[in-house]
Short mmCIF file of C-alpha atoms and ligand atoms in Angstrom, two decimals:
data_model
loop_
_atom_site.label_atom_id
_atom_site.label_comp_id
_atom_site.label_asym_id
_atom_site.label_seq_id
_atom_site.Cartn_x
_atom_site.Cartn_y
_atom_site.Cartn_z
CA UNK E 17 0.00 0.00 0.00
CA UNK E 18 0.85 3.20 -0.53
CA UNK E 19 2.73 5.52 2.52
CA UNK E 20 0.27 7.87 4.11
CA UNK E 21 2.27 10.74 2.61
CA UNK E 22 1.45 9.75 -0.89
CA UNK E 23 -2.21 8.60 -0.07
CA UNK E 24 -4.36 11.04 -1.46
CA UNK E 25 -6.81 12.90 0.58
CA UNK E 26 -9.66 11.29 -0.96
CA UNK E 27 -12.65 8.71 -0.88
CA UNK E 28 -11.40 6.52 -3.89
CA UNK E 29 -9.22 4.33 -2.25
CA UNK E 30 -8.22 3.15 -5.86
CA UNK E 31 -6.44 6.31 -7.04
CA UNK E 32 -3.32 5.31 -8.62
CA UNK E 33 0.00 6.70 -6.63
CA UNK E 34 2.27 6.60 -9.66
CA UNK E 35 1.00 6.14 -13.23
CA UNK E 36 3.12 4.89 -16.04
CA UNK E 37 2.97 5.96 -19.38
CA UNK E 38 0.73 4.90 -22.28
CA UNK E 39 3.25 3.74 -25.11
CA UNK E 40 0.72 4.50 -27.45
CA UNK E 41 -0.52 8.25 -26.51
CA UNK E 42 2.37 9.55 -25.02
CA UNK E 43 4.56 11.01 -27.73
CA UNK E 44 1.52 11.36 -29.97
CA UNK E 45 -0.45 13.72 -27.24
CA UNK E 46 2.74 15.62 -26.79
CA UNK E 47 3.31 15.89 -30.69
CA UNK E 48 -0.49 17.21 -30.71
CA UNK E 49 -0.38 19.44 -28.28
CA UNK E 50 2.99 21.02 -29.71
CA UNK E 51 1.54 21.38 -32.96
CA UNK E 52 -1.86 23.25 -31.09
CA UNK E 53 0.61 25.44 -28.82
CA UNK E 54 2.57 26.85 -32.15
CA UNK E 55 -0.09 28.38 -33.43
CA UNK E 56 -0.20 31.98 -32.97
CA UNK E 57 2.93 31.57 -30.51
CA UNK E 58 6.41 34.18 -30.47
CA UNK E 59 7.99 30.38 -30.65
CA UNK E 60 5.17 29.03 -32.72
CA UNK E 61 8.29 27.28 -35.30
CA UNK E 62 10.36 26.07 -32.65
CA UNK E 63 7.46 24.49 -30.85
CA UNK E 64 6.07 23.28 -34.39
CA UNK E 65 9.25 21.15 -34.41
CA UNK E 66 9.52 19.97 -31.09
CA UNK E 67 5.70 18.30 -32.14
CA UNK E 68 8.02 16.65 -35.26
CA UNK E 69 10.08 15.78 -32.60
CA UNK E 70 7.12 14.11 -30.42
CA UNK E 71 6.05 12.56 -33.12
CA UNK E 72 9.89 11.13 -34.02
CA UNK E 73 9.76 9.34 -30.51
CA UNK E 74 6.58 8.24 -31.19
CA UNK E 75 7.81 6.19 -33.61
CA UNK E 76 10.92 5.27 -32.70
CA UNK E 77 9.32 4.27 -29.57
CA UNK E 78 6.68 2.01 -31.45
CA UNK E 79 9.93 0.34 -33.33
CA UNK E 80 11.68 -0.47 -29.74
CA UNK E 81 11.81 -4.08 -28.65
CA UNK E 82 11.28 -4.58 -24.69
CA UNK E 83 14.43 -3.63 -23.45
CA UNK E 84 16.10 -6.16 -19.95
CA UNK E 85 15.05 -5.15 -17.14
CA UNK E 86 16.79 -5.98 -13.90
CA UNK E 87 16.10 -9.32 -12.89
CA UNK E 88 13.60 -9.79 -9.80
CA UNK E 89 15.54 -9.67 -6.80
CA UNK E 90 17.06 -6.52 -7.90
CA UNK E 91 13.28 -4.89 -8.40
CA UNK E 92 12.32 -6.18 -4.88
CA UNK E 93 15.20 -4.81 -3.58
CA UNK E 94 14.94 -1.79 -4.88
CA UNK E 95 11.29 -1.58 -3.90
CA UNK E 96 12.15 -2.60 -0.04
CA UNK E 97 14.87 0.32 0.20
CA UNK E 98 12.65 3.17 -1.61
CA UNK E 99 15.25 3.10 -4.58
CA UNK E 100 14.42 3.85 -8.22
CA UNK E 101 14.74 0.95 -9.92
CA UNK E 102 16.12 2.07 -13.00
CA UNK E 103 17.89 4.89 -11.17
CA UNK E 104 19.88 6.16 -14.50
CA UNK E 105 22.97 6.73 -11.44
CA UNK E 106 23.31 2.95 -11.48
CA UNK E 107 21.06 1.39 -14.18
CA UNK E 108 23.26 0.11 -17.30
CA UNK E 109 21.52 1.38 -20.09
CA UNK E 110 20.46 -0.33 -22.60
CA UNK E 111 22.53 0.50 -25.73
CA UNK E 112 19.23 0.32 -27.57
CA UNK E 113 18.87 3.95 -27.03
CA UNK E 114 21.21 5.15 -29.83
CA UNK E 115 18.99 3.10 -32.47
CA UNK E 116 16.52 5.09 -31.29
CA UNK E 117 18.78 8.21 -31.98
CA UNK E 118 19.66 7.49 -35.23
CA UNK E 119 15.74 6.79 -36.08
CA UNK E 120 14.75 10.29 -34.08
CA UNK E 121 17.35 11.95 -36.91
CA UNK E 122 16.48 10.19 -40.27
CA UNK E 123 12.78 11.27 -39.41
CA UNK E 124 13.18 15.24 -38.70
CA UNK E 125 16.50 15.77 -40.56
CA UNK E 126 14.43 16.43 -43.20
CA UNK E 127 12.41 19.48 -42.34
CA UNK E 128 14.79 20.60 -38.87
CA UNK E 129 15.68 24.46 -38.64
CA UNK E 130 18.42 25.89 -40.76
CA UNK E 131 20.20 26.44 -37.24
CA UNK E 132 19.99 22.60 -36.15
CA UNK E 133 21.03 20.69 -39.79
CA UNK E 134 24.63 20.86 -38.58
CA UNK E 135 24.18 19.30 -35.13
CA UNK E 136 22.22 16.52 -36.83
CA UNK E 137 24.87 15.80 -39.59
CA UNK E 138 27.38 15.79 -36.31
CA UNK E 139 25.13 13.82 -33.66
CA UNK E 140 25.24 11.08 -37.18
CA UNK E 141 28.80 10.32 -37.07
CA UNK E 142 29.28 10.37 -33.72
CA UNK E 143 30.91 7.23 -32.28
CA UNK E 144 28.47 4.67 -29.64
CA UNK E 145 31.06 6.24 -27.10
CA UNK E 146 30.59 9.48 -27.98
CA UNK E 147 27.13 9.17 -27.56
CA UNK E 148 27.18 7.63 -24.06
CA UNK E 149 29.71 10.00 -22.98
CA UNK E 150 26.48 12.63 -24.05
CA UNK E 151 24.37 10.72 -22.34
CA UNK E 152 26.18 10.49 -19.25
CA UNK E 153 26.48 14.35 -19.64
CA UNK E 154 22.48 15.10 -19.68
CA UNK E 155 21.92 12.41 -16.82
CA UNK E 156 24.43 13.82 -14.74
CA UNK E 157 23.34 17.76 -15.07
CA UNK E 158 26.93 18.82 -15.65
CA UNK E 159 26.75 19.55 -19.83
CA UNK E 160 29.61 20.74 -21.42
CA UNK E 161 28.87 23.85 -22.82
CA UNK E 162 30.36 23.00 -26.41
CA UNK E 163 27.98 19.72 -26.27
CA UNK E 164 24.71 21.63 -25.42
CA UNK E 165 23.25 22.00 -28.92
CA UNK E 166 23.59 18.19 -28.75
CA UNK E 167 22.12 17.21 -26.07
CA UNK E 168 17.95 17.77 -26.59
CA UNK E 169 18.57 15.28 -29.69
CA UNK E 170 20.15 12.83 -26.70
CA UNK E 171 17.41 13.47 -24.71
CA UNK E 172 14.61 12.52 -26.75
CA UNK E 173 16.39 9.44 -27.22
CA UNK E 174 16.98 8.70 -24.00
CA UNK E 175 13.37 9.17 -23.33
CA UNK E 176 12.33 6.94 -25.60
CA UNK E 177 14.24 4.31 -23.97
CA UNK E 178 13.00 5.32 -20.67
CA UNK E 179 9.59 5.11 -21.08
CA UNK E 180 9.47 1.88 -22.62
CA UNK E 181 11.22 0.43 -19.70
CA UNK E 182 8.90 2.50 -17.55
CA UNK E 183 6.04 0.80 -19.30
CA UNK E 184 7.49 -2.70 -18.97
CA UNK E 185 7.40 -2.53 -14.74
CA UNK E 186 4.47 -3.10 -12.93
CA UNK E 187 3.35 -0.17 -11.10
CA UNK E 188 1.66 -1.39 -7.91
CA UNK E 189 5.20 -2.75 -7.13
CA UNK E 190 6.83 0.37 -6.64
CA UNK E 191 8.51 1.96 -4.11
CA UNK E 192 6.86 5.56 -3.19
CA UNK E 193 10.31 7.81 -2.50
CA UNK E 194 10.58 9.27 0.74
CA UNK E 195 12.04 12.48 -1.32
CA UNK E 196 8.54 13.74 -3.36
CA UNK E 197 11.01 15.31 -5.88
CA UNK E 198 12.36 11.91 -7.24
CA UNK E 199 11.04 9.73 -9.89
CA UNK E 200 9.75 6.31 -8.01
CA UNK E 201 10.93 4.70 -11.77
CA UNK E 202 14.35 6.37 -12.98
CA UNK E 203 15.06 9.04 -10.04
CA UNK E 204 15.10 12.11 -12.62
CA UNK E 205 13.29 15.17 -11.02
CA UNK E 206 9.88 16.54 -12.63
CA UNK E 207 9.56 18.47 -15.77
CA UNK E 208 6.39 20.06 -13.95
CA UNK E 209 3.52 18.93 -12.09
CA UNK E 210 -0.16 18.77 -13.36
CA UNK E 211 -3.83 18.92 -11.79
CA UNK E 212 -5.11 16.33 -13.41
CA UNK E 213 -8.93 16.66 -14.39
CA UNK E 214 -9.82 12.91 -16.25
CA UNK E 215 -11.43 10.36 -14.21
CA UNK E 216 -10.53 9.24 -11.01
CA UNK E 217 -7.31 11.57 -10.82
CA UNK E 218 -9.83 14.61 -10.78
CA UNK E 219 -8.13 17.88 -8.68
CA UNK E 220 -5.45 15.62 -7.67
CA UNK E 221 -1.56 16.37 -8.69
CA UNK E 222 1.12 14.54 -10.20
CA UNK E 223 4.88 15.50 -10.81
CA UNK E 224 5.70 14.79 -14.39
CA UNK E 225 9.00 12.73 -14.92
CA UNK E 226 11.30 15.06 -16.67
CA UNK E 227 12.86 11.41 -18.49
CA UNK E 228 10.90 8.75 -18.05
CA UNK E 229 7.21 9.87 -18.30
CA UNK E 230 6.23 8.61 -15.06
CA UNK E 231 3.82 10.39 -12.80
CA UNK E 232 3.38 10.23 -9.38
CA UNK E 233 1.02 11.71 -6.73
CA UNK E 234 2.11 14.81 -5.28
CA UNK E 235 0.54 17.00 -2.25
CA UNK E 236 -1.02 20.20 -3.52
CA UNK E 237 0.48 23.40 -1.53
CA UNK E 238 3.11 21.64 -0.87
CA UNK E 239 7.11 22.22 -2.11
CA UNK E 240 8.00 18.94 -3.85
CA UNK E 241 11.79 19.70 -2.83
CA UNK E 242 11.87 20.85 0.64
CA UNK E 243 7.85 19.77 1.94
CA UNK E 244 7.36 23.67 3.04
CA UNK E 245 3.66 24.26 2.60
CA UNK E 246 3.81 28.01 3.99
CA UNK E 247 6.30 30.04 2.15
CA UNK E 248 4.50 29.59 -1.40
CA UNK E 249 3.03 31.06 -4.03
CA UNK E 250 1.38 30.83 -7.22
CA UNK E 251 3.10 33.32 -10.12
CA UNK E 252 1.30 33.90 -13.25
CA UNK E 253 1.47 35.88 -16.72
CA UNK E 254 -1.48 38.47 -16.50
CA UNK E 255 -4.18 37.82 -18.66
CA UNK E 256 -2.50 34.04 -20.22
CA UNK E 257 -4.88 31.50 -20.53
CA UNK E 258 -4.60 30.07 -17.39
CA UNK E 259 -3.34 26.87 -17.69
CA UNK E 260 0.56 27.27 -16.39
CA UNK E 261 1.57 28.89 -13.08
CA UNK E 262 4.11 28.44 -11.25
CA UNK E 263 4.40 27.77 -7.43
CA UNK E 264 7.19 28.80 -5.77
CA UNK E 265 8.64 28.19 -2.46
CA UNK E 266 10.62 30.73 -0.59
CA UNK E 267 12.25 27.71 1.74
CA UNK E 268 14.21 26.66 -0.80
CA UNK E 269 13.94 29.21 -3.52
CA UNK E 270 12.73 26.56 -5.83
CA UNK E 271 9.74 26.74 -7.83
CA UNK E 272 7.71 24.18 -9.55
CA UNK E 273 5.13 24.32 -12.65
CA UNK E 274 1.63 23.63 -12.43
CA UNK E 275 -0.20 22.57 -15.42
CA UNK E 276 -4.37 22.71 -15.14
CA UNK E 277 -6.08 20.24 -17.34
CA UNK E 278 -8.96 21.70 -16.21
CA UNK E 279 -8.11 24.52 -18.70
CA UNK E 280 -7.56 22.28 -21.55
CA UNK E 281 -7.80 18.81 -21.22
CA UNK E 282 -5.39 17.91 -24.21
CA UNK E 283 -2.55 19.66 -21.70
CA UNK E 284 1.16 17.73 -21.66
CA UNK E 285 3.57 18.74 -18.98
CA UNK E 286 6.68 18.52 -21.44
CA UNK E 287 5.03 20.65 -24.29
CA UNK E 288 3.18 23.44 -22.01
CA UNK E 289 6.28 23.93 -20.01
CA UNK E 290 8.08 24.86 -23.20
CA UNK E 291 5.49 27.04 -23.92
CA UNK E 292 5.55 29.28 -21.00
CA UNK E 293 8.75 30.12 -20.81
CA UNK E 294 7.71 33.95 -20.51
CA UNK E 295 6.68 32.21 -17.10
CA UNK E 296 9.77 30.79 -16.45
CA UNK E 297 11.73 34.19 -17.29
CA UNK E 298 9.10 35.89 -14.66
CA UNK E 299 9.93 33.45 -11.34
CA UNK E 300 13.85 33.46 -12.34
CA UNK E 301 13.89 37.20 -12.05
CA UNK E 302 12.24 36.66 -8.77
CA UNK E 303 15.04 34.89 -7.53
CA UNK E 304 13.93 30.90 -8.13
CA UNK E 305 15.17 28.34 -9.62
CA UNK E 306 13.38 25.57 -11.39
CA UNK E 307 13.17 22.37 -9.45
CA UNK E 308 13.61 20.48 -12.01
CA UNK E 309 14.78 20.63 -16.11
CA UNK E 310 13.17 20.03 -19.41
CA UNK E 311 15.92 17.68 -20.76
CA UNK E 312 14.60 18.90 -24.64
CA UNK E 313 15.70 22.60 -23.01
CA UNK E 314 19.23 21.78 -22.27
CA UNK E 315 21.33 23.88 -23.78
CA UNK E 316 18.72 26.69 -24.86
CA UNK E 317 19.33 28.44 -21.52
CA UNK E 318 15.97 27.16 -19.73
CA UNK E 319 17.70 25.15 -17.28
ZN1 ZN H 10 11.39 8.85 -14.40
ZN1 ZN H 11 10.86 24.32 -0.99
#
């Protein structure tokens, strides 16, 4: 069962602590919901490809065999300690991942932006260790700046991977952190949270992995870092739509997305966050810092 601190305040004893994504919808919602968010948008062609993007993972995801997971004592162990158990600190990847790469590429070399064409033509004859040495990079938060325009091309890759071994675990089976800011799957930090409005999940909120597509239930009010619930507030762009704020706690001068599906209920944490970035420029020059990154930002100055 879940730990009290994750059990929602609710009636429906069946609300789902951590939801995995759908292989299916994932990439294909986001790539939707990019292509709805460029229209009319100051970044409407840079969000236009980030929904070719989408819709590259999609597919490359669709073309991934089940990658190995770790065998069953590992999982249980993992489970009993509160560790990710695909923690990418520890988890071999897969090498899988750089197929997935080099299918991302051959489907939006085509029509990238003038301004990316070279880093694809690069990222193509880059050796297997070259690539994990980028991937290590991403994972570990500590890009080289000469790497950066690399590394969103990495990251969709690596997400790819992710969720399908996110989708291959069974979710019942794992651990709730003790830290809310951690993936319970891979141990990445949240792109953003949402307030969900489908179903059972009505009004409640889930943190968004950042790399895996995982959710999991998070308290409302409540700093996902540091647990404050008293120094926060809600920032927004005057007279927006609505559907991104962002909460921010003075604790730990950290601040956090939220995404309201109640606004729009074809929202995606990954695309609206890169759609509000006007937001994100507001709470920085307040003095926060994002709690955690969007990996397809790296290296575009949003982190
Ligand atoms: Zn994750
Ligand atoms: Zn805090």
């Amino acid at each position: 069962m879940p730990s009290q601190l994750f059990t929602p305040p609710s009636s429906t004893a069946d609300v789902p602590t951590i939801r995995l994504p759908d292989p299916e919808r994932i990439f294909l919602d986001r790539a939707e919901r990019f292509d709805a968010l460029a229209k009319d948008h100051s970044l409407g062609e840079w969000l236009a490809f980030m929904g070719r993007l989408s819709r590259a993972q999609h597919q490359a995801l669709q073309e991934m065999t089940d990658a190995e997971l770790p065998d069953a004592e590992s999982l249980e162990r993992a489970r009993i300690h509160r560790m990710p158990p695909l923690s990418t600190a520890s988890f071999p990847r897969p090498s899988t991942w750089r197929d997935a790469l080099g299918r991302i590429i051959e489907l939006v070399n085509d029509d990238a932006p003038e301004g990316l064409r070279e880093t694809l033509s690069t990222l193509m004859v880059t050796s297997s260790e070259g690539l994990e040495k980028l991937a290590d990079q991403l994972l570990s938060g500590e890009p080289d700046k000469n790497d950066l325009p690399r590394l969103p091309l990495i990251a969709a890759a690596l997400q790819v991977l992710f969720t399908r071994l996110a989708v291959q675990l069974d979710a019942t089976r794992l651990p709730p952190m003790e830290a809310r800011s951690i993936c319970p799957v891979c141990g990445n930090l949240p792109v953003a949270s949402i307030i969900r409005a489908d179903g059972p999940v009505e009004n409640l909120r889930y943190a968004h992995c950042t790399l895996c597509n995982t959710e999991w239930n998070a308290p409302r009010a409540t700093c996902l870092l540091c647990g404050d619930d008293e120094k926060l507030a809600l920032h927004e762009i005057d007279g927006d739509d609505g559907i991104a704020r962002a909460e921010s706690c003075e604790s730990c001068n950290s601040y956090l997305k939220i995404i309201y599906q109640g606004k729009n209920a074809h929202v995606d944490p990954v695309a609206d966050d890169l759609a509000s970035i006007a937001l994100d420029m507001l709470v920085d020059e307040a003095g926060f810092e994002r709690a955690g990154p969007n990996l397809l930002l790296i290296g575009a100055g949003g982190e």
